[in-house]
mmCIF file of C-alpha atoms and ligand atoms in Angstrom:
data_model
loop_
_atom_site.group_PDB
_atom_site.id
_atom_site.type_symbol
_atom_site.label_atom_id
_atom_site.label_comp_id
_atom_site.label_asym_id
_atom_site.label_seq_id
_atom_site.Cartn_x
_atom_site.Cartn_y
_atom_site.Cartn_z
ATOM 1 C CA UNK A 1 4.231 3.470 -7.516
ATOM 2 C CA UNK A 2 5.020 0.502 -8.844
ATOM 3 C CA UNK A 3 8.843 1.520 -8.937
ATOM 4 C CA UNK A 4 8.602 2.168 -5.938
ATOM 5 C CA UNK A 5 8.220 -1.096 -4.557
ATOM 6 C CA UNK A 6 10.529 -2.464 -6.831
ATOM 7 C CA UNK A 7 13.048 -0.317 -5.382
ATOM 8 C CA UNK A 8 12.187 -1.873 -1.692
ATOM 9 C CA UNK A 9 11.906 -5.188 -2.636
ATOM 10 C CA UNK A 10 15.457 -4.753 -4.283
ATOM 11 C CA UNK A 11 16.805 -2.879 -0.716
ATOM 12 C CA UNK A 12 15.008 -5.422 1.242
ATOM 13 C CA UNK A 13 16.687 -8.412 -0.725
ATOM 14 C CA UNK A 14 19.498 -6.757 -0.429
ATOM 15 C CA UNK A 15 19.422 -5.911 3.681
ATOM 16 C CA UNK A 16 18.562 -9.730 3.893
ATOM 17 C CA UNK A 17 21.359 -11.022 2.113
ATOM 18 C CA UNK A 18 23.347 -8.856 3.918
ATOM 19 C CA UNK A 19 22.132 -9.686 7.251
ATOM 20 C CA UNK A 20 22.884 -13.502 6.905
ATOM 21 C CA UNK A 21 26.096 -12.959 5.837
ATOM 22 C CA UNK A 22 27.163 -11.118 9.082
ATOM 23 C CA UNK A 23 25.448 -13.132 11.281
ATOM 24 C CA UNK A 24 26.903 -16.387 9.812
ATOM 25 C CA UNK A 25 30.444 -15.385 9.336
ATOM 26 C CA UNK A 26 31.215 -19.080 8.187
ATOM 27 C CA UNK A 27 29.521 -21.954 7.892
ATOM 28 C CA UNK A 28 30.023 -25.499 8.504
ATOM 29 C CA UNK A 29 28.284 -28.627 6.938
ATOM 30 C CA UNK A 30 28.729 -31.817 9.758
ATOM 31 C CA UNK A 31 27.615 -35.546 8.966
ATOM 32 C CA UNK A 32 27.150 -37.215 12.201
ATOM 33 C CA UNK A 33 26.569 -40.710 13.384
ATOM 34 C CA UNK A 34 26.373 -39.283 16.550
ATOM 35 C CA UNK A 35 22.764 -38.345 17.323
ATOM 36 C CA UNK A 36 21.074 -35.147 16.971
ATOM 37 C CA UNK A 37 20.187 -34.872 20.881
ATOM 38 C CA UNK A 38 24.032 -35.432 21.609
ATOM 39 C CA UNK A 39 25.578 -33.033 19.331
ATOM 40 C CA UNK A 40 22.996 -30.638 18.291
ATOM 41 C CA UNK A 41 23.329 -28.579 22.352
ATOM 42 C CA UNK A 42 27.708 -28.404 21.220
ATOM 43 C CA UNK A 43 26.434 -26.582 17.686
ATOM 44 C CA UNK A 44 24.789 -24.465 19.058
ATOM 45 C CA UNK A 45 27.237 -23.465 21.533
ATOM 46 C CA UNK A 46 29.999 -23.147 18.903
ATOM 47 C CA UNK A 47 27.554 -20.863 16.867
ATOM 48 C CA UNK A 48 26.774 -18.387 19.809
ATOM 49 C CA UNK A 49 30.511 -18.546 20.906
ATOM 50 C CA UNK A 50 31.953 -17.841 17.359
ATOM 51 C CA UNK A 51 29.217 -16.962 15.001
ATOM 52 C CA UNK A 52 29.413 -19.486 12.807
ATOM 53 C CA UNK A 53 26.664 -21.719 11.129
ATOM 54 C CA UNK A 54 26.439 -25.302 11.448
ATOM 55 C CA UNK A 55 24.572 -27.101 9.745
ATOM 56 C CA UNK A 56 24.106 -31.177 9.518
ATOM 57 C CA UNK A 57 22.942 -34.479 9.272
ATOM 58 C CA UNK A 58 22.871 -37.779 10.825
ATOM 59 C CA UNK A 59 22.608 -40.643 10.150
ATOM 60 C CA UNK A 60 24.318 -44.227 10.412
ATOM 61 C CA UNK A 61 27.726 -44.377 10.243
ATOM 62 C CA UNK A 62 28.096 -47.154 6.999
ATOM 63 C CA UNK A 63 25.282 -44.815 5.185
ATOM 64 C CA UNK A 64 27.231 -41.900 5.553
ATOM 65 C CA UNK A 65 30.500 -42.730 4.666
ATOM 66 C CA UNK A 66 28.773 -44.686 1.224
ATOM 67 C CA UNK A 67 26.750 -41.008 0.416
ATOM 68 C CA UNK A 68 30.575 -39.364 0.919
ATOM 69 C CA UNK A 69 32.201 -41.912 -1.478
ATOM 70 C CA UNK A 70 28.997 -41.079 -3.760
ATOM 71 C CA UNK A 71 29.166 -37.164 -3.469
ATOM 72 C CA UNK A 72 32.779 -37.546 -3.904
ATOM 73 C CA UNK A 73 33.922 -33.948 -4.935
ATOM 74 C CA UNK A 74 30.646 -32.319 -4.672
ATOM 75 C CA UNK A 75 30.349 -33.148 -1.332
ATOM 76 C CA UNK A 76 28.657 -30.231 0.956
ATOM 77 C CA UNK A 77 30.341 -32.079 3.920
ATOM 78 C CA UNK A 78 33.180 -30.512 5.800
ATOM 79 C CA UNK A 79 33.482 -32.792 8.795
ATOM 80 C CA UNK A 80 32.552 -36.274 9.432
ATOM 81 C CA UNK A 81 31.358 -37.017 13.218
ATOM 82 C CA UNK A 82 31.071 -40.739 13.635
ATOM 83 C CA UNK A 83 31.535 -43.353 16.725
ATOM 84 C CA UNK A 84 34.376 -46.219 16.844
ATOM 85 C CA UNK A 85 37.715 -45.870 15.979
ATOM 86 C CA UNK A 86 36.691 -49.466 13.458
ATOM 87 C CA UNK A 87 34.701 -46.433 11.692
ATOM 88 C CA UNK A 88 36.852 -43.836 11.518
ATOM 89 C CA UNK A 89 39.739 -46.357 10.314
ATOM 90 C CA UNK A 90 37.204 -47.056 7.514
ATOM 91 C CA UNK A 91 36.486 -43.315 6.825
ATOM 92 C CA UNK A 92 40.184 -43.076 6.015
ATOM 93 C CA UNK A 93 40.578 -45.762 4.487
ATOM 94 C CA UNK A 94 38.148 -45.315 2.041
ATOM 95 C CA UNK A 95 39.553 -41.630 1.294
ATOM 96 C CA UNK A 96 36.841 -39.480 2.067
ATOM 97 C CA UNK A 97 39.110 -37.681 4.994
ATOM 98 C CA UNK A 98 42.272 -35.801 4.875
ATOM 99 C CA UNK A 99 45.130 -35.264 7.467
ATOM 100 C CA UNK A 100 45.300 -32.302 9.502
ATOM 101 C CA UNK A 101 48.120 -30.852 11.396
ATOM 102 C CA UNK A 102 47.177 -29.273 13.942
ATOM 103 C CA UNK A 103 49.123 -28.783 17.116
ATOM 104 C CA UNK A 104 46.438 -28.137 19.191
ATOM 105 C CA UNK A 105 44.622 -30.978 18.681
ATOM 106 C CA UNK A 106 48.017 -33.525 19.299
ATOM 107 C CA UNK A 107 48.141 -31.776 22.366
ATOM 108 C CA UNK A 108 44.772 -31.882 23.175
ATOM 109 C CA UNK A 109 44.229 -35.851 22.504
ATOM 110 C CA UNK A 110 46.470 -38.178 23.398
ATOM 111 C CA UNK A 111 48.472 -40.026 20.774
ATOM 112 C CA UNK A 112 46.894 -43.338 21.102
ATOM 113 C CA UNK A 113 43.430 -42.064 20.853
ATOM 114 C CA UNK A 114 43.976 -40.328 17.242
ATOM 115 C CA UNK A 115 44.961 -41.824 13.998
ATOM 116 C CA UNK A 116 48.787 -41.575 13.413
ATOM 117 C CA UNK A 117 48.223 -40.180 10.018
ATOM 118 C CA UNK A 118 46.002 -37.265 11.174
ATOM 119 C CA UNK A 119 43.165 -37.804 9.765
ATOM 120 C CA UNK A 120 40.741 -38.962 12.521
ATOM 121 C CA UNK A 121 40.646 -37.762 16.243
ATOM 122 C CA UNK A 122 39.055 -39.094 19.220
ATOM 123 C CA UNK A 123 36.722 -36.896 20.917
ATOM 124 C CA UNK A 124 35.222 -38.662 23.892
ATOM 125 C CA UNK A 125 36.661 -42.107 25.409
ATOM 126 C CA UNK A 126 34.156 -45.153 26.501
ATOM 127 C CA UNK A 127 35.553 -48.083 27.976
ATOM 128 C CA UNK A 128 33.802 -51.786 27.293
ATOM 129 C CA UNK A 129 34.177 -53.100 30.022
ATOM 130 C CA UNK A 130 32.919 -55.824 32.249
ATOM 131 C CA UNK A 131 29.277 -55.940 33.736
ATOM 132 C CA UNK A 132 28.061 -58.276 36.690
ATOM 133 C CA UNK A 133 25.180 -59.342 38.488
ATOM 134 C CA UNK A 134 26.152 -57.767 42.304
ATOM 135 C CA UNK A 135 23.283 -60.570 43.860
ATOM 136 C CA UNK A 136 25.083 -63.156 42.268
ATOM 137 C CA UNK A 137 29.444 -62.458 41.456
ATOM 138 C CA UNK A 138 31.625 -60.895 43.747
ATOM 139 C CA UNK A 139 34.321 -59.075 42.002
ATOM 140 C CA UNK A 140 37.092 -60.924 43.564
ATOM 141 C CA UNK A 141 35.807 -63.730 40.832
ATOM 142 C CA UNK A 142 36.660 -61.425 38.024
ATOM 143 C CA UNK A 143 39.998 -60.628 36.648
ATOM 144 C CA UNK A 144 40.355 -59.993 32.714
ATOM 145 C CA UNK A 145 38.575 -60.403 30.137
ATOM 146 C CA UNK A 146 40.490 -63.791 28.991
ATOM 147 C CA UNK A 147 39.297 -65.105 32.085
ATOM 148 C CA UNK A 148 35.473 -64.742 30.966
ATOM 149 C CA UNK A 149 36.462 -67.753 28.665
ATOM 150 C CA UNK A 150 37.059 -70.023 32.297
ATOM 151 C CA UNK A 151 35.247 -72.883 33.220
ATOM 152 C CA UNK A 152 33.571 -70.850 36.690
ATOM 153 C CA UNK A 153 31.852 -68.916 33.565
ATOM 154 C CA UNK A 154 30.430 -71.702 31.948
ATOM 155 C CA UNK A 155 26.852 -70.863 30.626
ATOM 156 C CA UNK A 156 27.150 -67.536 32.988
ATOM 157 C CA UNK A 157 28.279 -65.202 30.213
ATOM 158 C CA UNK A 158 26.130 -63.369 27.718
ATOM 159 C CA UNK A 159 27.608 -61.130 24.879
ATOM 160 C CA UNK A 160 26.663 -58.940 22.074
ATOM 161 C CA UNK A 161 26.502 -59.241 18.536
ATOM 162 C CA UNK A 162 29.773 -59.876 16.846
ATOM 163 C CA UNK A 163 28.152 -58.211 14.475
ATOM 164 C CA UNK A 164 28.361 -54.667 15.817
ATOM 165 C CA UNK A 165 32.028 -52.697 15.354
ATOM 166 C CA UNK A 166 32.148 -52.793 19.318
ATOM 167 C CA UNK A 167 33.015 -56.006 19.505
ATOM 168 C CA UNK A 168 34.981 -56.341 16.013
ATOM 169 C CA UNK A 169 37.135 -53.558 17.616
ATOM 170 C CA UNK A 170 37.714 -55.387 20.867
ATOM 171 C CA UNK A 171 38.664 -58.542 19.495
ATOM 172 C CA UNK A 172 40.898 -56.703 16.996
ATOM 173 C CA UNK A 173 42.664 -54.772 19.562
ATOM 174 C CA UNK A 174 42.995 -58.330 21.485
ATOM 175 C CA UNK A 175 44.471 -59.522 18.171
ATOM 176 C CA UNK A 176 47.144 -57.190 18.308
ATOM 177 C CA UNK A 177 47.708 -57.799 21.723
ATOM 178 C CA UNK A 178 47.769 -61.926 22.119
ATOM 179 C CA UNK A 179 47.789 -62.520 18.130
ATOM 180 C CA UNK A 180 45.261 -64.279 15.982
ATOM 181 C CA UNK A 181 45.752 -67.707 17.243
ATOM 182 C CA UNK A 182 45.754 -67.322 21.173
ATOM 183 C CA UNK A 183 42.761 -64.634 20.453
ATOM 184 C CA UNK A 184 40.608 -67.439 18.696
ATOM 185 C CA UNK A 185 41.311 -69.447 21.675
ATOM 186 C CA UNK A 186 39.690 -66.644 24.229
ATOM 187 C CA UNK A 187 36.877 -65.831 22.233
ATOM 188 C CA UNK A 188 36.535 -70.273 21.371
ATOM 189 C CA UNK A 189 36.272 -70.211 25.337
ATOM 190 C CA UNK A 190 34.061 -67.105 25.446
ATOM 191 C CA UNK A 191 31.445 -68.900 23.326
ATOM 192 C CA UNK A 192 31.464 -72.049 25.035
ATOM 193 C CA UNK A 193 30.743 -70.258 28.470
ATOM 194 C CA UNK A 194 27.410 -67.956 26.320
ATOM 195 C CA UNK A 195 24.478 -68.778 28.820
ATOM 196 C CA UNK A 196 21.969 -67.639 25.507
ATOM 197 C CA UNK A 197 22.362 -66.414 21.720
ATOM 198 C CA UNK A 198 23.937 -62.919 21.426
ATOM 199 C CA UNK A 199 22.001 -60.261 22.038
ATOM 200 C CA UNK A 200 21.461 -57.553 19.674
ATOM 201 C CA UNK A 201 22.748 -54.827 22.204
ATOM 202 C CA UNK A 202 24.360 -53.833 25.196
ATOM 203 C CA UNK A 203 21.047 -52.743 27.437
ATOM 204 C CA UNK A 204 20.011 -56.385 26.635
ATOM 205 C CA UNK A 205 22.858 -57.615 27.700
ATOM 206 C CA UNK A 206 22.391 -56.214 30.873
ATOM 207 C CA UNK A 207 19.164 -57.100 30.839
ATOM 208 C CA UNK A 208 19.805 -60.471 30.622
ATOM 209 C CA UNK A 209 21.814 -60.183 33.527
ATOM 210 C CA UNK A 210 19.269 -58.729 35.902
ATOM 211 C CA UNK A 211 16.640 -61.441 34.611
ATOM 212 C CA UNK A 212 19.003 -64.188 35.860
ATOM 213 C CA UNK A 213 19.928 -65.438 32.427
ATOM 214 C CA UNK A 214 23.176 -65.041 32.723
ATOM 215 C CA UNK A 215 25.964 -63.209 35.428
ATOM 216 C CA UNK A 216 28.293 -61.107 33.618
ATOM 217 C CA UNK A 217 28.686 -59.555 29.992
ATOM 218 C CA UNK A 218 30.580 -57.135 28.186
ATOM 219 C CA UNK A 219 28.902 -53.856 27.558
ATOM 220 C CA UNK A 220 30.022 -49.863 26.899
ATOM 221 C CA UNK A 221 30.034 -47.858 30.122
ATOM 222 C CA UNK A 222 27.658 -45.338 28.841
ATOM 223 C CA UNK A 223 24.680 -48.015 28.514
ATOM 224 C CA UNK A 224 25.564 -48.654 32.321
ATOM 225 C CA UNK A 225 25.120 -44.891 32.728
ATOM 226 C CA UNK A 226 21.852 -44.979 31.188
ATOM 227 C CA UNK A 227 20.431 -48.402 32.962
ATOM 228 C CA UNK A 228 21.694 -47.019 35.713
ATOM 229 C CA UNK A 229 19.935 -43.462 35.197
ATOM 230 C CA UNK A 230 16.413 -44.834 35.268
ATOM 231 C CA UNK A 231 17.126 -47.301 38.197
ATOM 232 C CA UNK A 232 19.508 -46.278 40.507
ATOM 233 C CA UNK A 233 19.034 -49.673 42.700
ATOM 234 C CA UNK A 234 20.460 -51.777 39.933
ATOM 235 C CA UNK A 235 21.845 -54.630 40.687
ATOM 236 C CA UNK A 236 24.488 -54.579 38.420
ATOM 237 C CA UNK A 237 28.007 -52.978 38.421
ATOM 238 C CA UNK A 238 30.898 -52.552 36.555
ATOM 239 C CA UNK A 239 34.319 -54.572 36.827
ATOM 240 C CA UNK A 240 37.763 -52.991 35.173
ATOM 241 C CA UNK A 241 39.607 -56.411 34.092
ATOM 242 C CA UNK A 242 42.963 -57.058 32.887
ATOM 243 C CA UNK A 243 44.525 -53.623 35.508
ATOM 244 C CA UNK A 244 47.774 -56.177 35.757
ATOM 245 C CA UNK A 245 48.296 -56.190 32.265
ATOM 246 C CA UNK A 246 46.880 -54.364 29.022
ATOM 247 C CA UNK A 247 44.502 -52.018 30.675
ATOM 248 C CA UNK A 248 40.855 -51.683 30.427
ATOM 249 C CA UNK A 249 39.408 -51.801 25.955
ATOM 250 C CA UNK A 250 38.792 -48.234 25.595
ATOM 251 C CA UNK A 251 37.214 -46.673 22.116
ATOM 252 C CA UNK A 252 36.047 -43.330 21.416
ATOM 253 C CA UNK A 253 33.636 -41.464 18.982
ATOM 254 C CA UNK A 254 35.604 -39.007 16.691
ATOM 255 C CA UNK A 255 35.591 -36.515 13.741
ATOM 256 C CA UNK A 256 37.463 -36.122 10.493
ATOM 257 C CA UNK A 257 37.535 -33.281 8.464
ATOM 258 C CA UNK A 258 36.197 -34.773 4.577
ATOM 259 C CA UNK A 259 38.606 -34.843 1.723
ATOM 260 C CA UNK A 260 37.005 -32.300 -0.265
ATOM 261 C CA UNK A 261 35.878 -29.836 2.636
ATOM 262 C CA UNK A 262 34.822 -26.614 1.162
ATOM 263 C CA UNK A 263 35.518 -25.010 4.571
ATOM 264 C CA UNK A 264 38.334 -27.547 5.660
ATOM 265 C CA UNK A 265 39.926 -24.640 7.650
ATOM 266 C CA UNK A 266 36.937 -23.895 9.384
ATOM 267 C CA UNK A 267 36.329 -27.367 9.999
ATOM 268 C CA UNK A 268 39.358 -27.521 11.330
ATOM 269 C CA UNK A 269 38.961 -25.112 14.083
ATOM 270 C CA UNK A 270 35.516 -26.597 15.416
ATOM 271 C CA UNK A 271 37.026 -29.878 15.554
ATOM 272 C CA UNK A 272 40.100 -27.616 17.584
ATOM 273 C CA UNK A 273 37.420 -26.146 20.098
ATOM 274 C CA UNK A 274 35.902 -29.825 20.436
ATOM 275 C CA UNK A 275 39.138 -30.653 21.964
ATOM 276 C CA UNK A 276 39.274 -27.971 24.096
ATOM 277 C CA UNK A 277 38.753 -27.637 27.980
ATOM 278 C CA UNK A 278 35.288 -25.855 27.362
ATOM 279 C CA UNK A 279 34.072 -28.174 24.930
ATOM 280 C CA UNK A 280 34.927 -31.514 26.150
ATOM 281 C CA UNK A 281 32.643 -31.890 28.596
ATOM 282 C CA UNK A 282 29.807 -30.590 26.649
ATOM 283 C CA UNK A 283 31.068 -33.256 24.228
ATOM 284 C CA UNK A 284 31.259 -36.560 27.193
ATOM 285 C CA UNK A 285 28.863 -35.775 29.364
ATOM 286 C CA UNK A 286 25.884 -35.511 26.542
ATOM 287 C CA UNK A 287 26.359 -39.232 26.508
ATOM 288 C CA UNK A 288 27.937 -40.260 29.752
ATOM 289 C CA UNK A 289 31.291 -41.100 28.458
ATOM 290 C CA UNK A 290 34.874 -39.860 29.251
ATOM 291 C CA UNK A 291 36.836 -36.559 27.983
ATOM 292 C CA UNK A 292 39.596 -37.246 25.803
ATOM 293 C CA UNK A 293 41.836 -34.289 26.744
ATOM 294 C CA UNK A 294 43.245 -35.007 30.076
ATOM 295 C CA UNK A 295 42.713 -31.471 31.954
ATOM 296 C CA UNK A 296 39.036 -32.050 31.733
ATOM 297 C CA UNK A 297 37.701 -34.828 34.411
ATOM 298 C CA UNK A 298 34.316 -37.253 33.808
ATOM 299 C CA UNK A 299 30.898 -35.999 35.147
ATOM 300 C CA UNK A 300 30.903 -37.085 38.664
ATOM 301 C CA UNK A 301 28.009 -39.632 37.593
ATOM 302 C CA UNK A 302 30.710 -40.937 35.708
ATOM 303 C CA UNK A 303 33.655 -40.903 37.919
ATOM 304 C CA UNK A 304 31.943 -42.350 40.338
ATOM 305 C CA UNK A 305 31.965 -45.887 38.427
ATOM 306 C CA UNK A 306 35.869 -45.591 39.685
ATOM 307 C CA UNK A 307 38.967 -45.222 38.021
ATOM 308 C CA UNK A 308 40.829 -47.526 36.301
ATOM 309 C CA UNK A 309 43.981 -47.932 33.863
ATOM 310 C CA UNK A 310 42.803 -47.755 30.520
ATOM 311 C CA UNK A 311 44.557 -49.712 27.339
ATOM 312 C CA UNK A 312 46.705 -47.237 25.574
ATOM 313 C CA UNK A 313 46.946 -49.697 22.213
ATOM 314 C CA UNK A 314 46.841 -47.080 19.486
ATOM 315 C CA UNK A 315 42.738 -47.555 18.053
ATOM 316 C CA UNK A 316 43.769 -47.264 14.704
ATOM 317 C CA UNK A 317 44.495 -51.334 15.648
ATOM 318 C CA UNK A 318 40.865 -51.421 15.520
ATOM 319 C CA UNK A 319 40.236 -50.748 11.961
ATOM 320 C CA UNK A 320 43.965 -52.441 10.744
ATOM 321 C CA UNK A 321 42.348 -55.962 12.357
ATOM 322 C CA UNK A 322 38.923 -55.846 11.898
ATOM 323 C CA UNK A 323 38.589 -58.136 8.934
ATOM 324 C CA UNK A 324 40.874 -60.239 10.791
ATOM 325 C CA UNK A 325 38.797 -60.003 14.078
ATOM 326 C CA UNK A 326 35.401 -60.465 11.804
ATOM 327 C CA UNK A 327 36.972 -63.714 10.550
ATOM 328 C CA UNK A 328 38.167 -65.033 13.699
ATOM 329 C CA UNK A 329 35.003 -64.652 15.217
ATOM 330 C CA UNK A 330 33.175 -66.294 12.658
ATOM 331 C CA UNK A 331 35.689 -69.205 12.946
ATOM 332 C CA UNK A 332 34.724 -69.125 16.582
ATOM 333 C CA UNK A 333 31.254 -69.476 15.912
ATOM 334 C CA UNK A 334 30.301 -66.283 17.511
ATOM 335 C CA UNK A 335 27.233 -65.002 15.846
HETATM 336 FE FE1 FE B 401 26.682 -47.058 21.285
#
């Protein structure tokens, strides 16, 4: 008898094993700064489409990257999902990504949008962009984002944290645009026209606006989206400055496949299908921003904030200035 069952216990061990390798032809470890809610519905798609297993974590982007210098070679990571191009620049830098060539995904995303040593991609664009009180600006009064620093703006303008990448990114990519000097100049003038302290994010930013302590801001488009979600009578809209010159500051959230991948090629081909016309929307509308790949248009919620010419600065700007930007900004006395 007792042979018996330890034949079955063997052949069900067995059948088991079996049975998880077939269903899970390959699997796929992800660390993700993006949240579970916004990536967790593409996963799954990707696992009933192809059968393979994807399993993750997320986290904050400067605690990931730290645990994938720590792990090192015994890393169980094979792709690295985080948001701002300052980020992914970082990622590289600090070697815990390698370059991929993959013809698929330079066709997919455009050139500026991807780092020109392969080893970080844009996946979905947002644009940070100017915000406005409608009771109290009319957009005539807005141009670029320069102008924020004029003397019509003084104590009208509120701002975020220089602390956050958003804004190290945007004043690094106006860096490489005006250079250091003139770009100390704009954000000098952007300080002296702050209505209150900077705000520790966007929504408050907006906020702000819509409790009359300031007019305008500077905020991501997909915060709008989500203000604008729970009340659709807000009286706040969005400007595109500077569509005479450099374009509207664009960023994007992105993925990497990790230096010591165990399943690099298989990483390689999720981060493909990410690009892809079936995924990208998946991918932007989860959070209300723009596809990267051009054949795939916004969300309607999200076209219908207009279109607009977009900056096409390379972002890996964003990461190559950011000490720079950090440094000018404290210099400027923007907190
Ligand atoms: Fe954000």
């Amino acid at each position: 008898m007792k042979q018996v069952h330890k034949i079955l216990a063997v052949l069900l061990l067995t059948l088991l094993t079996l049975g998880a390798t077939q269903v899970f032809a390959e699997e796929i470890i992800v660390y993700s700064a993006r949240n579970e809610q916004l990536i967790k519905p593409l996963f799954d798609a990707y696992t009933k489409e192809t059968g393979t297993k994807i399993t993750f974590i997320t986290d904050k982007a400067g605690p990931l990257l730290q645990r994938l210098k720590a792990e090192g070679k015994n890393t169980r990571a094979d792709l690295l999902i985080t948001v701002d191009a300052g980020n992914l620049w970082h990622a590289a830098r600090e070697g815990v990504l390698q370059p991929v060539d993959s013809t698929t995904l330079q066709e997919n995303i455009p050139a500026h949008l991807r780092d020109p040593g392969n080893q970080w991609f844009g996946l979905s664009l947002r644009s940070r962009t100017i915000v406005y009180s409608t009771e109290r600006v009319k957009p005539e009064e807005l141009s670029t984002y320069e102008a924020l620093g004029e003397p019509q703006w003084k104590d009208r303008l509120l701002l975020r944290t220089s602390k956050k990448v958003y804004n190290q990114s945007l004043v690094a990519m106006l860096i490489a645009e005006h250079g250091e000097a003139e770009t100390e100049k704009i954000v000098r003038s952007w300080v002296h026209n702050l209505a209150a302290k900077p705000f520790s994010n966007d929504t408050k930013v907006m906020e702000g606006v819509l409790a009359g302590q300031g007019d305008v801001g500077i905020v991501n488009t997909y915060y709008f989206g989500r203000l604008l979600k729970k009340n659709p009578d807000l009286k706040l809209a969005l400007y595109w400055p500077n569509q005479n010159s450099t374009g509207v500051h664009v960023n994007v959230s992105g993925a990497g496949v990790t230096r010591y991948a165990k399943n690099a090629q298989a990483a390689i081909k999720f981060l493909e299908w990410l690009s892809s016309e079936k995924a990208q929307n998946l991918f932007a509308d989860a959070n209300m921003e723009y596809p990267v790949n051009k054949s795939v248009k916004p969300h309607p919620y999200v076209a219908a904030w207009g279109d607009f010419k977009a900056s096409e600065q390379n972002l890996a700007n964003a990461g190559m200035l950011q000490n720079q930007a950090i440094r000018l900004m404290d210099r400027a006395d923007y907190r």
